[in-house]
Structure formats: C-alpha cells, structure tokens
Short mmCIF file of C-alpha atoms and ligand atoms in Angstrom, two decimals:
data_model
loop_
_atom_site.label_atom_id
_atom_site.label_comp_id
_atom_site.label_asym_id
_atom_site.label_seq_id
_atom_site.Cartn_x
_atom_site.Cartn_y
_atom_site.Cartn_z
CA UNK A 1 16.96 -23.57 48.46
CA UNK A 2 19.39 -20.85 47.36
CA UNK A 3 20.68 -21.25 43.80
CA UNK A 4 24.34 -21.25 42.92
CA UNK A 5 26.33 -18.43 41.37
CA UNK A 6 28.88 -19.31 38.67
CA UNK A 7 31.12 -16.82 36.89
CA UNK A 8 33.19 -17.14 33.72
CA UNK A 9 36.45 -15.25 33.36
CA UNK A 10 39.44 -14.90 31.08
CA UNK A 11 41.21 -12.40 28.85
CA UNK A 12 39.37 -11.17 25.75
CA UNK A 13 39.49 -13.91 23.11
CA UNK A 14 39.78 -16.74 25.67
CA UNK A 15 36.54 -18.20 24.31
CA UNK A 16 34.36 -18.02 27.43
CA UNK A 17 31.39 -16.61 25.49
CA UNK A 18 31.55 -19.66 23.20
CA UNK A 19 31.31 -21.98 26.21
CA UNK A 20 28.60 -20.08 28.06
CA UNK A 21 25.52 -21.36 26.15
CA UNK A 22 26.79 -24.94 26.43
CA UNK A 23 27.34 -24.52 30.20
CA UNK A 24 23.81 -23.14 30.61
CA UNK A 25 22.36 -26.09 28.67
CA UNK A 26 24.42 -28.56 30.69
CA UNK A 27 23.09 -27.13 33.95
CA UNK A 28 19.52 -27.09 32.61
CA UNK A 29 19.90 -30.75 31.70
CA UNK A 30 20.68 -31.38 35.40
CA UNK A 31 17.28 -29.87 36.21
CA UNK A 32 18.30 -26.33 37.20
CA UNK A 33 16.61 -23.13 36.12
CA UNK A 34 19.49 -21.08 34.75
CA UNK A 35 19.76 -17.31 34.48
CA UNK A 36 22.48 -16.21 32.04
CA UNK A 37 23.80 -12.72 32.51
CA UNK A 38 26.93 -10.62 32.03
CA UNK A 39 29.12 -7.82 33.36
CA UNK A 40 29.40 -5.03 32.76
CA UNK A 41 25.68 -5.18 32.01
CA UNK A 42 22.88 -7.52 32.98
CA UNK A 43 20.37 -4.74 33.76
CA UNK A 44 19.05 -1.88 31.57
CA UNK A 45 21.21 0.64 33.46
CA UNK A 46 24.17 -1.76 33.49
CA UNK A 47 23.95 -2.16 29.71
CA UNK A 48 24.02 1.63 29.33
CA UNK A 49 27.11 1.77 31.54
CA UNK A 50 28.62 -1.05 29.46
CA UNK A 51 28.21 0.99 26.27
CA UNK A 52 30.07 3.87 27.95
CA UNK A 53 32.77 1.64 29.44
CA UNK A 54 33.57 -0.11 26.15
CA UNK A 55 33.64 3.03 24.01
CA UNK A 56 34.35 6.15 26.02
CA UNK A 57 37.90 7.10 27.07
CA UNK A 58 37.94 7.79 30.84
CA UNK A 59 40.17 7.91 33.91
CA UNK A 60 41.00 4.42 35.18
CA UNK A 61 39.34 5.17 38.54
CA UNK A 62 36.17 6.32 36.76
CA UNK A 63 36.28 3.03 34.88
CA UNK A 64 36.63 1.10 38.16
CA UNK A 65 33.79 2.96 39.84
CA UNK A 66 31.46 2.47 36.87
CA UNK A 67 32.23 -1.28 36.86
CA UNK A 68 31.17 -1.43 40.51
CA UNK A 69 28.16 0.83 39.92
CA UNK A 70 26.90 -1.55 37.23
CA UNK A 71 27.66 -4.46 39.58
CA UNK A 72 25.66 -2.94 42.45
CA UNK A 73 22.63 -2.78 40.19
CA UNK A 74 23.24 -6.26 38.81
CA UNK A 75 23.45 -7.84 42.27
CA UNK A 76 20.30 -6.08 43.46
CA UNK A 77 18.13 -6.55 40.37
CA UNK A 78 19.29 -9.87 38.91
CA UNK A 79 21.73 -12.01 40.89
CA UNK A 80 20.25 -12.05 44.41
CA UNK A 81 16.59 -12.25 43.30
CA UNK A 82 17.37 -15.19 41.00
CA UNK A 83 19.41 -17.03 43.64
CA UNK A 84 16.64 -16.39 46.15
CA UNK A 85 14.21 -18.26 43.87
CA UNK A 86 16.62 -21.19 43.71
CA UNK A 87 17.77 -20.39 40.19
CA UNK A 88 21.40 -20.85 39.15
CA UNK A 89 23.06 -17.70 37.88
CA UNK A 90 25.81 -17.90 35.26
CA UNK A 91 27.53 -14.57 34.70
CA UNK A 92 29.93 -13.78 31.87
CA UNK A 93 32.44 -11.97 34.15
CA UNK A 94 32.20 -10.56 37.70
CA UNK A 95 34.63 -9.00 40.19
CA UNK A 96 37.67 -11.12 39.30
CA UNK A 97 37.60 -9.17 36.01
CA UNK A 98 37.98 -5.92 37.95
CA UNK A 99 40.97 -7.28 39.87
CA UNK A 100 42.47 -8.51 36.57
CA UNK A 101 41.70 -5.57 34.23
CA UNK A 102 41.56 -2.53 36.51
CA UNK A 103 43.98 -4.02 39.08
CA UNK A 104 46.49 -5.92 36.92
CA UNK A 105 45.88 -4.10 33.65
CA UNK A 106 45.49 -0.50 34.81
CA UNK A 107 47.39 -0.68 38.10
CA UNK A 108 44.60 0.24 40.56
CA UNK A 109 45.78 -0.96 44.02
CA UNK A 110 44.03 -4.09 45.34
CA UNK A 111 43.23 -2.31 48.61
CA UNK A 112 40.93 0.12 46.75
CA UNK A 113 39.27 -2.71 44.83
CA UNK A 114 38.78 -4.72 48.01
CA UNK A 115 37.11 -1.74 49.70
CA UNK A 116 34.67 -1.40 46.79
CA UNK A 117 34.12 -5.17 46.72
CA UNK A 118 33.18 -5.18 50.43
CA UNK A 119 30.89 -2.20 49.99
CA UNK A 120 29.08 -3.44 46.88
CA UNK A 121 28.98 -7.20 47.45
CA UNK A 122 28.49 -7.41 51.21
CA UNK A 123 30.03 -10.86 51.27
CA UNK A 124 28.52 -12.17 48.03
CA UNK A 125 31.06 -14.33 46.15
CA UNK A 126 30.59 -16.78 43.30
CA UNK A 127 30.27 -20.44 44.30
CA UNK A 128 32.48 -21.29 41.33
CA UNK A 129 34.58 -19.31 38.87
CA UNK A 130 35.81 -20.91 35.65
CA UNK A 131 38.93 -19.12 34.46
CA UNK A 132 39.41 -19.80 30.74
CA UNK A 133 43.13 -19.38 30.37
CA UNK A 134 44.94 -18.88 27.06
CA UNK A 135 48.26 -17.32 26.10
CA UNK A 136 48.02 -13.88 24.52
CA UNK A 137 48.92 -15.25 21.04
CA UNK A 138 45.90 -17.58 21.07
CA UNK A 139 43.52 -14.83 22.18
CA UNK A 140 44.85 -12.47 19.52
CA UNK A 141 44.31 -15.02 16.76
CA UNK A 142 40.64 -15.29 17.89
CA UNK A 143 40.15 -11.53 18.25
CA UNK A 144 41.64 -10.98 14.79
CA UNK A 145 38.55 -12.71 13.35
CA UNK A 146 36.34 -9.75 14.32
CA UNK A 147 36.65 -6.44 12.52
CA UNK A 148 35.58 -4.13 15.36
CA UNK A 149 37.47 -3.91 18.65
CA UNK A 150 36.26 -2.19 21.80
CA UNK A 151 38.43 -0.10 24.16
CA UNK A 152 39.70 -3.16 26.06
CA UNK A 153 40.23 -5.44 23.07
CA UNK A 154 42.36 -2.72 21.49
CA UNK A 155 44.89 -2.89 24.36
CA UNK A 156 48.43 -4.19 23.69
CA UNK A 157 50.16 -7.43 24.59
CA UNK A 158 51.75 -6.06 27.80
CA UNK A 159 48.29 -5.06 29.09
CA UNK A 160 46.84 -8.53 28.44
CA UNK A 161 49.88 -10.26 29.96
CA UNK A 162 49.26 -8.23 33.15
CA UNK A 163 45.55 -9.08 33.07
CA UNK A 164 46.26 -12.78 32.56
CA UNK A 165 48.84 -12.85 35.35
CA UNK A 166 46.44 -11.09 37.71
CA UNK A 167 43.77 -13.70 36.93
CA UNK A 168 46.22 -16.55 37.56
CA UNK A 169 47.34 -14.91 40.81
CA UNK A 170 43.71 -14.78 41.95
CA UNK A 171 43.28 -18.43 41.05
CA UNK A 172 46.25 -19.24 43.30
CA UNK A 173 44.79 -17.09 46.10
CA UNK A 174 41.30 -18.69 45.87
CA UNK A 175 41.96 -22.27 44.68
CA UNK A 176 38.66 -23.63 46.06
CA UNK A 177 36.56 -21.16 44.09
CA UNK A 178 38.54 -20.38 40.94
CA UNK A 179 39.27 -23.30 38.61
CA UNK A 180 41.69 -22.71 35.76
CA UNK A 181 40.65 -24.30 32.46
CA UNK A 182 43.27 -24.58 29.72
CA UNK A 183 41.20 -23.02 26.94
CA UNK A 184 43.78 -23.35 24.19
CA UNK A 185 42.68 -26.99 23.69
CA UNK A 186 39.95 -28.21 21.27
CA UNK A 187 36.37 -27.41 22.32
CA UNK A 188 35.48 -31.05 23.11
CA UNK A 189 38.38 -31.35 25.58
CA UNK A 190 37.45 -28.05 27.25
CA UNK A 191 33.82 -29.19 27.60
CA UNK A 192 34.91 -32.43 29.23
CA UNK A 193 36.95 -30.50 31.82
CA UNK A 194 34.14 -28.02 32.45
CA UNK A 195 31.52 -30.77 32.86
CA UNK A 196 33.73 -32.54 35.42
CA UNK A 197 34.13 -29.31 37.42
CA UNK A 198 30.40 -28.49 37.24
CA UNK A 199 29.59 -32.03 38.35
CA UNK A 200 31.49 -31.40 41.60
CA UNK A 201 29.15 -28.50 42.42
CA UNK A 202 25.97 -30.59 42.60
P1 LIG B 301 33.20 -9.01 27.54
O1 LIG B 301 33.59 -8.52 26.19
O2 LIG B 301 33.92 -10.25 27.93
O3 LIG B 301 31.75 -9.09 27.73
O4 LIG B 301 33.71 -7.91 28.60
C1 LIG B 301 33.74 -6.58 28.28
C2 LIG B 301 35.04 -5.98 28.65
O5 LIG B 301 34.97 -5.38 29.94
C3 LIG B 301 36.23 -6.93 28.68
O6 LIG B 301 37.23 -6.41 27.84
C4 LIG B 301 36.71 -6.90 30.10
C5 LIG B 301 36.16 -5.61 30.65
N1 LIG B 301 35.86 -5.62 32.08
C6 LIG B 301 36.69 -4.94 32.95
O7 LIG B 301 37.67 -4.32 32.51
N2 LIG B 301 36.40 -4.95 34.29
C7 LIG B 301 35.31 -5.60 34.79
O8 LIG B 301 35.08 -5.58 36.01
C8 LIG B 301 34.45 -6.31 33.88
C9 LIG B 301 33.26 -7.02 34.42
C10 LIG B 301 34.77 -6.30 32.54
#
C-alpha cells in the first residue's frame, strides 16, 4: 500500500522544526515506517542547492527555479520511492513554501509557479499539510534566539506578513489538505491539536 505524504509549513520561527521529531515519533508509534526529509534539500544535490539558496544573493526567478530543481530531485530520489514502499514521508516544507515565499514574499505570479508545479510534480500533492501559523512578532522572538540568520530569515516584517498571508490564502483554497495550527500556544496544546489531525489520516 502507498504511504502517505505529510508536509510541515509556516514562516521562519513558527516552530515547525521543533514539532517534526515528535510528529515522526507519533506516526512510528502507530506502526508506520517514517521518512523525515526537508526542502530545499533532502538529497545530496538538493542540500548543495539549499546551501546556495540560503546564502547566495540571486534573482527571484533563479531562486524559484532552484527550489523546483531541488524538488524534482527530491521527488524522484526520496519521496516517491519511499511512498512506493509504503513508508510515510514527512517533509519540512514543500511547494506551499514556494507559493508563500516566492509567490507572496517575492511577487512571482501564481501562474508561473503553477506551471512549474505541474511540470515537476505531475499531480503529486501532500495528503496533509500542517500549517504552523504564528504572528510575525512571535516568530521574531524565536528567531532572535539564534545568532546567525540566513537570507530568508534576514527579511523584514513586510516580507513575512506577505508570506504568512499567502500561506493562509492557500489554506483557504485547499481546506481539505492544509490544516492551520495556531502555533503561538504552548507546545502541549499544539501537540494535542496535531495528534487529533494526524489521527484523522489513518
Ligand atoms: P527552513 O529553514 O524552514 O528549513 O527553510 C529554509 C528556507 O527556505 C526558509 O526560509 C523558507 C525558504 N523556502 C522558500 O523560500 N521556498 C521554498 O520553496 C522552500 C521549500 C523553502
């Protein structure tokens, strides 16, 4: 049986990376073999592209194309093979991030992103996307704890407001797939919500 594909999204500092190991363990406890991966990245080439994307200034269309290039590799080498074996794939970000960051944040038209999505994904969509939603102020307080900031984390409030709004707009457009989790609450409350949503997937 084909495994499920779950993605985690949210603005930088929303806390999704904190919740990811717990989500993987929760799914394992239900008897699934879980493959944890991330975008950009997830393959040796994808991780090289990630290093470039997070550090190197570039045109916003170059950025978009490299995100999809890394994704093409990721789908081919990691996501589809794992799902084919019946494993559940949990990815820290996927294409909703491109619609939010490159679309909302940088202003790339959705029509261009949709064309690339069709080309690269050939119909592949996550079975479930957890959108960890926090106001900018909350994310900033979390990001302030780390000394080094990459090219995206260094963006200003207006950028992150656009990214957040684009995520929420996608959640309204795809309510069956994208579930918004209020991630400004204490960890225990967030876990309870996430477990309830994951339980519906079984
Ligand atoms: P991460 O720090 O959550 O792993 O993600 C790395 C950064 O890459 C994050 O700031 C969001 C950004 N990103 C995009 O701009 N577009 C994308 O398609 C993806 C997957 C990530």
